[in-house]
Short mmCIF file of the N, C-alpha and C atoms (twelve columns), coordinates in Angstrom:
data_MODEL
# 
_entry.id   MODEL 
# 
loop_
_atom_site.group_PDB 
_atom_site.id 
_atom_site.type_symbol 
_atom_site.label_atom_id 
_atom_site.label_alt_id 
_atom_site.label_comp_id 
_atom_site.label_asym_id 
_atom_site.label_seq_id 
_atom_site.Cartn_x 
_atom_site.Cartn_y 
_atom_site.Cartn_z 
_atom_site.pdbx_PDB_model_num 
ATOM 1   N N  . UNK A 1   0.681   -0.864  0.204   1 
ATOM 2   C CA . UNK A 1   0.148   -0.398  0.212   1 
ATOM 3   C C  . UNK A 1   1.044   1.049   -0.269  1 
ATOM 4   N N  . UNK A 2   0.972   2.067   -1.658  1 
ATOM 5   C CA . UNK A 2   1.600   3.704   -1.058  1 
ATOM 6   C C  . UNK A 2   0.679   4.890   -1.859  1 
ATOM 7   N N  . UNK A 3   0.684   5.721   -0.657  1 
ATOM 8   C CA . UNK A 3   0.399   6.858   -1.393  1 
ATOM 9   C C  . UNK A 3   0.700   7.048   -2.290  1 
ATOM 10  N N  . UNK A 4   2.395   6.945   -3.542  1 
ATOM 11  C CA . UNK A 4   2.270   6.733   -4.949  1 
ATOM 12  C C  . UNK A 4   0.560   6.676   -5.522  1 
ATOM 13  N N  . UNK A 5   -0.070  5.107   -4.691  1 
ATOM 14  C CA . UNK A 5   -0.590  4.841   -6.151  1 
ATOM 15  C C  . UNK A 5   -1.970  4.939   -6.017  1 
ATOM 16  N N  . UNK A 6   -2.392  6.060   -5.431  1 
ATOM 17  C CA . UNK A 6   -3.464  6.322   -5.116  1 
ATOM 18  C C  . UNK A 6   -4.076  7.128   -6.058  1 
ATOM 19  N N  . UNK A 7   -4.874  7.175   -6.438  1 
ATOM 20  C CA . UNK A 7   -6.362  7.906   -7.765  1 
ATOM 21  C C  . UNK A 7   -7.840  8.115   -6.985  1 
ATOM 22  N N  . UNK A 8   -8.334  9.507   -7.993  1 
ATOM 23  C CA . UNK A 8   -10.028 9.416   -7.182  1 
ATOM 24  C C  . UNK A 8   -10.542 8.731   -7.500  1 
ATOM 25  N N  . UNK A 9   -11.050 8.484   -6.677  1 
ATOM 26  C CA . UNK A 9   -12.221 8.204   -6.538  1 
ATOM 27  C C  . UNK A 9   -12.942 7.633   -5.769  1 
ATOM 28  N N  . UNK A 10  -14.506 7.911   -6.211  1 
ATOM 29  C CA . UNK A 10  -15.368 7.815   -5.156  1 
ATOM 30  C C  . UNK A 10  -15.728 9.806   -4.551  1 
ATOM 31  N N  . UNK A 11  -15.202 10.774  -4.992  1 
ATOM 32  C CA . UNK A 11  -14.717 11.786  -3.442  1 
ATOM 33  C C  . UNK A 11  -13.289 11.847  -2.988  1 
ATOM 34  N N  . UNK A 12  -13.288 10.902  -2.811  1 
ATOM 35  C CA . UNK A 12  -11.787 10.249  -2.457  1 
ATOM 36  C C  . UNK A 12  -10.148 9.176   -3.184  1 
ATOM 37  N N  . UNK A 13  -9.268  9.278   -2.288  1 
ATOM 38  C CA . UNK A 13  -8.058  8.879   -2.718  1 
ATOM 39  C C  . UNK A 13  -8.691  6.881   -2.680  1 
ATOM 40  N N  . UNK A 14  -8.344  6.066   -4.019  1 
ATOM 41  C CA . UNK A 14  -8.138  4.621   -3.579  1 
ATOM 42  C C  . UNK A 14  -7.361  4.415   -4.517  1 
ATOM 43  N N  . UNK A 15  -7.028  3.024   -4.149  1 
ATOM 44  C CA . UNK A 15  -5.828  2.494   -4.254  1 
ATOM 45  C C  . UNK A 15  -6.282  0.633   -3.901  1 
ATOM 46  N N  . UNK A 16  -6.820  0.762   -6.136  1 
ATOM 47  C CA . UNK A 16  -6.594  -0.658  -5.911  1 
ATOM 48  C C  . UNK A 16  -5.833  -1.960  -6.006  1 
ATOM 49  N N  . UNK A 17  -6.048  -2.815  -5.257  1 
ATOM 50  C CA . UNK A 17  -4.692  -4.032  -4.389  1 
ATOM 51  C C  . UNK A 17  -5.266  -5.268  -5.498  1 
ATOM 52  N N  . UNK A 18  -6.329  -5.773  -5.882  1 
ATOM 53  C CA . UNK A 18  -6.602  -6.329  -5.645  1 
ATOM 54  C C  . UNK A 18  -8.237  -6.183  -6.831  1 
ATOM 55  N N  . UNK A 19  -8.400  -7.229  -7.932  1 
ATOM 56  C CA . UNK A 19  -6.960  -7.645  -8.954  1 
ATOM 57  C C  . UNK A 19  -5.975  -6.694  -10.085 1 
ATOM 58  N N  . UNK A 20  -4.796  -7.127  -9.518  1 
ATOM 59  C CA . UNK A 20  -3.711  -5.862  -9.800  1 
ATOM 60  C C  . UNK A 20  -4.317  -6.095  -11.633 1 
ATOM 61  N N  . UNK A 21  -3.857  -4.564  -12.490 1 
ATOM 62  C CA . UNK A 21  -4.644  -4.543  -13.660 1 
ATOM 63  C C  . UNK A 21  -6.279  -4.046  -14.443 1 
ATOM 64  N N  . UNK A 22  -7.331  -4.113  -12.823 1 
ATOM 65  C CA . UNK A 22  -8.197  -3.767  -13.597 1 
ATOM 66  C C  . UNK A 22  -9.503  -3.607  -12.582 1 
ATOM 67  N N  . UNK A 23  -10.637 -4.110  -12.848 1 
ATOM 68  C CA . UNK A 23  -11.793 -5.084  -11.485 1 
ATOM 69  C C  . UNK A 23  -11.821 -6.337  -12.993 1 
ATOM 70  N N  . UNK A 24  -12.413 -5.766  -14.719 1 
ATOM 71  C CA . UNK A 24  -12.526 -6.862  -15.441 1 
ATOM 72  C C  . UNK A 24  -12.235 -8.116  -15.035 1 
ATOM 73  N N  . UNK A 25  -10.852 -8.318  -14.460 1 
ATOM 74  C CA . UNK A 25  -9.478  -9.302  -14.408 1 
ATOM 75  C C  . UNK A 25  -10.734 -10.438 -12.987 1 
ATOM 76  N N  . UNK A 26  -11.022 -9.842  -12.283 1 
ATOM 77  C CA . UNK A 26  -11.455 -10.737 -11.185 1 
ATOM 78  C C  . UNK A 26  -13.270 -10.082 -10.869 1 
ATOM 79  N N  . UNK A 27  -13.933 -11.579 -10.230 1 
ATOM 80  C CA . UNK A 27  -15.160 -11.055 -9.850  1 
ATOM 81  C C  . UNK A 27  -15.509 -9.903  -8.646  1 
ATOM 82  N N  . UNK A 28  -14.119 -10.009 -8.060  1 
ATOM 83  C CA . UNK A 28  -14.006 -10.224 -6.623  1 
ATOM 84  C C  . UNK A 28  -12.761 -9.151  -6.322  1 
ATOM 85  N N  . UNK A 29  -13.043 -7.621  -5.163  1 
ATOM 86  C CA . UNK A 29  -11.606 -7.401  -4.824  1 
ATOM 87  C C  . UNK A 29  -11.061 -6.941  -3.410  1 
ATOM 88  N N  . UNK A 30  -10.208 -5.904  -3.458  1 
ATOM 89  C CA . UNK A 30  -9.774  -5.184  -2.281  1 
ATOM 90  C C  . UNK A 30  -9.118  -3.961  -3.419  1 
ATOM 91  N N  . UNK A 31  -9.886  -2.711  -2.560  1 
ATOM 92  C CA . UNK A 31  -8.955  -2.068  -2.076  1 
ATOM 93  C C  . UNK A 31  -7.910  -1.263  -0.780  1 
ATOM 94  N N  . UNK A 32  -7.426  -0.070  -1.187  1 
ATOM 95  C CA . UNK A 32  -7.982  0.526   0.267   1 
ATOM 96  C C  . UNK A 32  -8.139  2.490   -0.133  1 
ATOM 97  N N  . UNK A 33  -8.566  2.677   0.780   1 
ATOM 98  C CA . UNK A 33  -9.102  4.312   0.365   1 
ATOM 99  C C  . UNK A 33  -8.800  5.253   2.075   1 
ATOM 100 N N  . UNK A 34  -8.984  5.953   1.243   1 
ATOM 101 C CA . UNK A 34  -8.445  7.385   2.154   1 
ATOM 102 C C  . UNK A 34  -9.697  8.588   2.544   1 
ATOM 103 N N  . UNK A 35  -9.504  9.022   3.054   1 
ATOM 104 C CA . UNK A 35  -10.669 10.551  2.692   1 
ATOM 105 C C  . UNK A 35  -10.029 10.941  3.940   1 
ATOM 106 N N  . UNK A 36  -8.898  11.982  3.285   1 
ATOM 107 C CA . UNK A 36  -8.856  13.230  3.818   1 
ATOM 108 C C  . UNK A 36  -9.896  14.053  4.990   1 
ATOM 109 N N  . UNK A 37  -9.086  14.320  6.121   1 
ATOM 110 C CA . UNK A 37  -9.822  15.602  6.858   1 
ATOM 111 C C  . UNK A 37  -10.588 16.166  7.064   1 
ATOM 112 N N  . UNK A 38  -11.602 16.296  7.335   1 
ATOM 113 C CA . UNK A 38  -13.342 16.549  6.966   1 
ATOM 114 C C  . UNK A 38  -14.202 16.538  5.302   1 
ATOM 115 N N  . UNK A 39  -13.312 15.051  4.569   1 
ATOM 116 C CA . UNK A 39  -13.290 15.192  3.319   1 
ATOM 117 C C  . UNK A 39  -14.777 14.508  3.607   1 
ATOM 118 N N  . UNK A 40  -15.577 13.660  2.699   1 
ATOM 119 C CA . UNK A 40  -16.617 12.152  2.538   1 
ATOM 120 C C  . UNK A 40  -16.340 11.873  0.853   1 
ATOM 121 N N  . UNK A 41  -16.389 10.522  0.984   1 
ATOM 122 C CA . UNK A 41  -16.919 9.195   -0.154  1 
ATOM 123 C C  . UNK A 41  -18.627 10.403  -0.506  1 
ATOM 124 N N  . UNK A 42  -18.514 10.234  -1.239  1 
ATOM 125 C CA . UNK A 42  -20.091 10.454  -2.480  1 
ATOM 126 C C  . UNK A 42  -20.608 9.435   -2.292  1 
ATOM 127 N N  . UNK A 43  -22.213 9.640   -1.642  1 
ATOM 128 C CA . UNK A 43  -22.893 9.141   -1.803  1 
ATOM 129 C C  . UNK A 43  -23.432 7.846   -3.237  1 
ATOM 130 N N  . UNK A 44  -23.197 6.829   -3.073  1 
ATOM 131 C CA . UNK A 44  -23.421 5.441   -4.050  1 
ATOM 132 C C  . UNK A 44  -23.910 4.445   -4.040  1 
ATOM 133 N N  . UNK A 45  -24.256 4.230   -4.659  1 
ATOM 134 C CA . UNK A 45  -25.324 2.091   -4.687  1 
ATOM 135 C C  . UNK A 45  -24.029 1.505   -5.720  1 
ATOM 136 N N  . UNK A 46  -24.041 0.376   -5.668  1 
ATOM 137 C CA . UNK A 46  -23.599 -1.250  -7.257  1 
ATOM 138 C C  . UNK A 46  -24.431 -1.626  -6.458  1 
ATOM 139 N N  . UNK A 47  -23.687 -2.830  -7.245  1 
ATOM 140 C CA . UNK A 47  -24.537 -4.094  -7.250  1 
ATOM 141 C C  . UNK A 47  -24.298 -4.855  -5.928  1 
ATOM 142 N N  . UNK A 48  -22.799 -4.583  -6.160  1 
ATOM 143 C CA . UNK A 48  -21.918 -6.055  -5.378  1 
ATOM 144 C C  . UNK A 48  -21.952 -5.494  -3.921  1 
ATOM 145 N N  . UNK A 49  -22.290 -6.477  -3.519  1 
ATOM 146 C CA . UNK A 49  -21.998 -6.583  -1.704  1 
ATOM 147 C C  . UNK A 49  -20.519 -6.001  -1.345  1 
ATOM 148 N N  . UNK A 50  -19.941 -5.298  -0.303  1 
ATOM 149 C CA . UNK A 50  -18.893 -4.627  0.094   1 
ATOM 150 C C  . UNK A 50  -19.514 -5.134  1.335   1 
ATOM 151 N N  . UNK A 51  -17.595 -4.667  2.014   1 
ATOM 152 C CA . UNK A 51  -17.564 -4.964  3.114   1 
ATOM 153 C C  . UNK A 51  -16.040 -3.453  3.503   1 
ATOM 154 N N  . UNK A 52  -16.636 -2.417  4.489   1 
ATOM 155 C CA . UNK A 52  -15.417 -1.263  5.089   1 
ATOM 156 C C  . UNK A 52  -14.364 -1.742  6.542   1 
ATOM 157 N N  . UNK A 53  -13.637 -2.444  6.587   1 
ATOM 158 C CA . UNK A 53  -12.277 -2.542  7.743   1 
ATOM 159 C C  . UNK A 53  -11.441 -0.990  7.124   1 
ATOM 160 N N  . UNK A 54  -11.820 -0.792  9.188   1 
ATOM 161 C CA . UNK A 54  -11.677 0.604   8.636   1 
ATOM 162 C C  . UNK A 54  -10.065 0.755   9.807   1 
ATOM 163 N N  . UNK A 55  -9.184  0.526   9.105   1 
ATOM 164 C CA . UNK A 55  -7.533  0.418   9.717   1 
ATOM 165 C C  . UNK A 55  -7.363  1.908   10.526  1 
ATOM 166 N N  . UNK A 56  -7.815  3.231   10.553  1 
ATOM 167 C CA . UNK A 56  -7.296  4.722   11.335  1 
ATOM 168 C C  . UNK A 56  -8.264  5.229   11.427  1 
ATOM 169 N N  . UNK A 57  -8.062  6.109   12.130  1 
ATOM 170 C CA . UNK A 57  -10.138 7.515   11.624  1 
ATOM 171 C C  . UNK A 57  -10.429 7.812   12.243  1 
ATOM 172 N N  . UNK A 58  -11.422 8.213   12.002  1 
ATOM 173 C CA . UNK A 58  -12.307 7.989   12.920  1 
ATOM 174 C C  . UNK A 58  -13.746 9.234   11.942  1 
ATOM 175 N N  . UNK A 59  -14.804 8.802   12.087  1 
ATOM 176 C CA . UNK A 59  -15.324 9.129   10.948  1 
ATOM 177 C C  . UNK A 59  -16.576 8.567   11.578  1 
ATOM 178 N N  . UNK A 60  -17.529 8.469   9.844   1 
ATOM 179 C CA . UNK A 60  -19.415 8.316   10.885  1 
ATOM 180 C C  . UNK A 60  -19.734 7.761   8.718   1 
ATOM 181 N N  . UNK A 61  -20.519 6.870   9.220   1 
ATOM 182 C CA . UNK A 61  -21.077 5.570   8.564   1 
ATOM 183 C C  . UNK A 61  -22.686 5.887   7.990   1 
ATOM 184 N N  . UNK A 62  -22.429 6.276   6.760   1 
ATOM 185 C CA . UNK A 62  -24.207 5.818   6.516   1 
ATOM 186 C C  . UNK A 62  -24.696 4.842   5.358   1 
ATOM 187 N N  . UNK A 63  -25.775 4.465   5.842   1 
ATOM 188 C CA . UNK A 63  -26.264 3.656   5.190   1 
ATOM 189 C C  . UNK A 63  -27.533 3.646   4.863   1 
ATOM 190 N N  . UNK A 64  -28.360 3.906   4.062   1 
ATOM 191 C CA . UNK A 64  -29.510 4.907   4.084   1 
ATOM 192 C C  . UNK A 64  -29.465 5.817   4.355   1 
ATOM 193 N N  . UNK A 65  -30.681 5.622   6.010   1 
ATOM 194 C CA . UNK A 65  -30.611 6.859   6.801   1 
ATOM 195 C C  . UNK A 65  -30.506 6.274   8.113   1 
ATOM 196 N N  . UNK A 66  -29.900 5.265   7.772   1 
ATOM 197 C CA . UNK A 66  -28.669 4.817   9.754   1 
ATOM 198 C C  . UNK A 66  -27.117 6.038   9.284   1 
ATOM 199 N N  . UNK A 67  -26.926 5.678   10.699  1 
ATOM 200 C CA . UNK A 67  -25.959 6.431   10.727  1 
ATOM 201 C C  . UNK A 67  -24.980 5.936   12.286  1 
ATOM 202 N N  . UNK A 68  -23.718 6.183   11.922  1 
ATOM 203 C CA . UNK A 68  -23.220 5.712   12.574  1 
ATOM 204 C C  . UNK A 68  -21.978 6.595   13.231  1 
ATOM 205 N N  . UNK A 69  -21.081 5.839   13.957  1 
ATOM 206 C CA . UNK A 69  -19.919 6.311   14.112  1 
ATOM 207 C C  . UNK A 69  -18.458 5.207   13.390  1 
ATOM 208 N N  . UNK A 70  -17.368 5.227   13.516  1 
ATOM 209 C CA . UNK A 70  -16.665 3.899   13.081  1 
ATOM 210 C C  . UNK A 70  -15.019 4.304   13.131  1 
ATOM 211 N N  . UNK A 71  -14.417 3.715   13.738  1 
ATOM 212 C CA . UNK A 71  -12.691 3.973   13.748  1 
ATOM 213 C C  . UNK A 71  -12.249 2.259   13.295  1 
ATOM 214 N N  . UNK A 72  -11.514 2.584   14.075  1 
ATOM 215 C CA . UNK A 72  -9.830  0.875   14.028  1 
ATOM 216 C C  . UNK A 72  -9.919  0.168   14.317  1 
ATOM 217 N N  . UNK A 73  -11.677 0.481   15.170  1 
ATOM 218 C CA . UNK A 73  -12.354 -1.435  15.815  1 
ATOM 219 C C  . UNK A 73  -13.447 -1.579  14.703  1 
ATOM 220 N N  . UNK A 74  -13.693 -1.110  12.993  1 
ATOM 221 C CA . UNK A 74  -14.920 -1.108  13.186  1 
ATOM 222 C C  . UNK A 74  -14.654 -2.148  11.400  1 
ATOM 223 N N  . UNK A 75  -15.976 -2.528  11.252  1 
ATOM 224 C CA . UNK A 75  -15.695 -3.141  9.803   1 
ATOM 225 C C  . UNK A 75  -17.073 -3.221  9.807   1 
ATOM 226 N N  . UNK A 76  -17.453 -2.987  8.962   1 
ATOM 227 C CA . UNK A 76  -18.940 -2.680  8.245   1 
ATOM 228 C C  . UNK A 76  -19.253 -3.597  6.934   1 
ATOM 229 N N  . UNK A 77  -21.091 -3.915  6.848   1 
ATOM 230 C CA . UNK A 77  -20.823 -4.828  6.297   1 
ATOM 231 C C  . UNK A 77  -22.510 -3.533  5.144   1 
ATOM 232 N N  . UNK A 78  -22.274 -3.600  4.011   1 
ATOM 233 C CA . UNK A 78  -22.885 -2.665  2.741   1 
ATOM 234 C C  . UNK A 78  -23.297 -4.198  1.797   1 
ATOM 235 N N  . UNK A 79  -24.653 -4.146  2.014   1 
ATOM 236 C CA . UNK A 79  -25.711 -5.098  1.264   1 
ATOM 237 C C  . UNK A 79  -25.715 -4.100  0.372   1 
ATOM 238 N N  . UNK A 80  -25.599 -5.511  -1.030  1 
ATOM 239 C CA . UNK A 80  -25.177 -4.781  -2.725  1 
ATOM 240 C C  . UNK A 80  -26.617 -3.914  -2.610  1 
ATOM 241 N N  . UNK A 81  -26.492 -3.319  -4.005  1 
ATOM 242 C CA . UNK A 81  -27.920 -1.987  -3.862  1 
ATOM 243 C C  . UNK A 81  -28.688 -0.812  -2.933  1 
ATOM 244 N N  . UNK A 82  -27.707 -1.003  -1.268  1 
ATOM 245 C CA . UNK A 82  -27.073 0.038   -0.247  1 
ATOM 246 C C  . UNK A 82  -26.683 1.753   -0.962  1 
ATOM 247 N N  . UNK A 83  -27.735 1.950   -0.877  1 
ATOM 248 C CA . UNK A 83  -26.571 4.089   -1.096  1 
ATOM 249 C C  . UNK A 83  -26.326 3.982   0.433   1 
ATOM 250 N N  . UNK A 84  -24.527 4.287   0.406   1 
ATOM 251 C CA . UNK A 84  -24.223 4.781   1.176   1 
ATOM 252 C C  . UNK A 84  -22.974 6.538   0.789   1 
ATOM 253 N N  . UNK A 85  -22.629 6.461   2.394   1 
ATOM 254 C CA . UNK A 85  -21.120 7.341   2.251   1 
ATOM 255 C C  . UNK A 85  -20.423 6.915   3.474   1 
ATOM 256 N N  . UNK A 86  -18.657 7.682   3.923   1 
ATOM 257 C CA . UNK A 86  -18.930 7.937   4.812   1 
ATOM 258 C C  . UNK A 86  -17.692 9.441   4.934   1 
ATOM 259 N N  . UNK A 87  -17.687 8.934   5.847   1 
ATOM 260 C CA . UNK A 87  -16.937 11.585  5.990   1 
ATOM 261 C C  . UNK A 87  -16.546 10.795  7.757   1 
ATOM 262 N N  . UNK A 88  -15.297 11.482  7.007   1 
ATOM 263 C CA . UNK A 88  -14.088 12.141  7.874   1 
ATOM 264 C C  . UNK A 88  -14.512 13.077  8.762   1 
ATOM 265 N N  . UNK A 89  -15.037 12.755  10.252  1 
ATOM 266 C CA . UNK A 89  -14.943 13.669  10.895  1 
ATOM 267 C C  . UNK A 89  -13.829 14.579  11.528  1 
ATOM 268 N N  . UNK A 90  -12.983 13.892  11.502  1 
ATOM 269 C CA . UNK A 90  -11.045 14.671  12.386  1 
ATOM 270 C C  . UNK A 90  -10.893 15.914  11.145  1 
ATOM 271 N N  . UNK A 91  -10.784 16.498  12.223  1 
ATOM 272 C CA . UNK A 91  -9.524  18.209  11.496  1 
ATOM 273 C C  . UNK A 91  -8.534  17.994  10.448  1 
ATOM 274 N N  . UNK A 92  -8.388  16.991  11.563  1 
ATOM 275 C CA . UNK A 92  -6.199  16.864  11.958  1 
ATOM 276 C C  . UNK A 92  -5.604  15.039  10.841  1 
ATOM 277 N N  . UNK A 93  -6.945  13.763  11.443  1 
ATOM 278 C CA . UNK A 93  -6.307  12.392  10.821  1 
ATOM 279 C C  . UNK A 93  -7.090  12.138  10.300  1 
ATOM 280 N N  . UNK A 94  -6.494  11.733  8.975   1 
ATOM 281 C CA . UNK A 94  -7.224  10.433  6.963   1 
ATOM 282 C C  . UNK A 94  -7.854  9.702   8.301   1 
ATOM 283 N N  . UNK A 95  -9.064  9.264   7.203   1 
ATOM 284 C CA . UNK A 95  -9.632  7.788   7.456   1 
ATOM 285 C C  . UNK A 95  -9.144  6.272   6.629   1 
ATOM 286 N N  . UNK A 96  -8.785  6.207   7.212   1 
ATOM 287 C CA . UNK A 96  -8.442  4.938   6.663   1 
ATOM 288 C C  . UNK A 96  -9.537  3.538   6.599   1 
ATOM 289 N N  . UNK A 97  -9.506  3.473   5.243   1 
ATOM 290 C CA . UNK A 97  -9.767  1.626   5.311   1 
ATOM 291 C C  . UNK A 97  -9.871  1.078   4.482   1 
ATOM 292 N N  . UNK A 98  -10.486 -0.273  4.155   1 
ATOM 293 C CA . UNK A 98  -10.058 -1.428  2.960   1 
ATOM 294 C C  . UNK A 98  -11.475 -1.721  2.687   1 
ATOM 295 N N  . UNK A 99  -11.919 -1.682  1.245   1 
ATOM 296 C CA . UNK A 99  -13.129 -2.290  0.693   1 
ATOM 297 C C  . UNK A 99  -12.701 -3.129  0.273   1 
ATOM 298 N N  . UNK A 100 -13.917 -4.207  0.802   1 
ATOM 299 C CA . UNK A 100 -13.672 -5.915  0.016   1 
ATOM 300 C C  . UNK A 100 -15.078 -5.850  -0.574  1 
ATOM 301 N N  . UNK A 101 -15.016 -6.282  -2.280  1 
ATOM 302 C CA . UNK A 101 -16.739 -6.023  -2.466  1 
ATOM 303 C C  . UNK A 101 -15.998 -7.580  -3.634  1 
ATOM 304 N N  . UNK A 102 -17.897 -7.833  -3.584  1 
ATOM 305 C CA . UNK A 102 -17.592 -9.041  -4.381  1 
ATOM 306 C C  . UNK A 102 -19.381 -8.985  -4.586  1 
ATOM 307 N N  . UNK A 103 -19.197 -9.872  -6.261  1 
ATOM 308 C CA . UNK A 103 -20.697 -10.698 -6.432  1 
ATOM 309 C C  . UNK A 103 -22.010 -10.310 -5.488  1 
ATOM 310 N N  . UNK A 104 -23.176 -9.740  -5.584  1 
ATOM 311 C CA . UNK A 104 -24.149 -10.474 -4.943  1 
ATOM 312 C C  . UNK A 104 -24.774 -11.730 -5.164  1 
ATOM 313 N N  . UNK A 105 -24.365 -12.483 -6.294  1 
ATOM 314 C CA . UNK A 105 -24.721 -13.198 -7.223  1 
ATOM 315 C C  . UNK A 105 -23.582 -14.859 -6.257  1 
ATOM 316 N N  . UNK A 106 -22.664 -14.261 -5.813  1 
ATOM 317 C CA . UNK A 106 -21.647 -14.702 -5.011  1 
ATOM 318 C C  . UNK A 106 -22.939 -15.873 -3.912  1 
ATOM 319 N N  . UNK A 107 -23.929 -15.004 -2.967  1 
ATOM 320 C CA . UNK A 107 -24.828 -15.892 -2.763  1 
ATOM 321 C C  . UNK A 107 -24.959 -14.969 -1.344  1 
ATOM 322 N N  . UNK A 108 -26.183 -15.391 -0.567  1 
ATOM 323 C CA . UNK A 108 -27.190 -14.621 0.231   1 
ATOM 324 C C  . UNK A 108 -25.761 -14.149 0.985   1 
ATOM 325 N N  . UNK A 109 -26.338 -12.815 1.945   1 
ATOM 326 C CA . UNK A 109 -25.244 -12.193 3.236   1 
ATOM 327 C C  . UNK A 109 -26.463 -12.200 4.593   1 
ATOM 328 N N  . UNK A 110 -26.065 -12.665 5.364   1 
ATOM 329 C CA . UNK A 110 -27.363 -12.828 6.560   1 
ATOM 330 C C  . UNK A 110 -26.700 -11.774 7.838   1 
ATOM 331 N N  . UNK A 111 -27.697 -11.111 7.402   1 
ATOM 332 C CA . UNK A 111 -27.742 -10.102 8.638   1 
ATOM 333 C C  . UNK A 111 -28.036 -10.208 10.096  1 
# 
């Protein structure tokens, strides 16, 4: 994981870790996301299930109409089709998390 490999995605900085060479190479993937102090992802939804594993910083995760605080002790499951975004609530520290995603057709998720 290297800051020089970050690119713009969803209003934040993102590094695709797997698959290398483009998302079309595998049906699932993992990436590292960096939300700068005071920043947030753009609200969005997609056809994949996703898990955010927070590594550092503090923020607020919103899925649909529900919001909750997040920090390095938090992981969040985001079902496919759920509108979501995450905001960094710190004025000085980055919010960093891993995003792991996979196709919904790979099987149901239990909430």
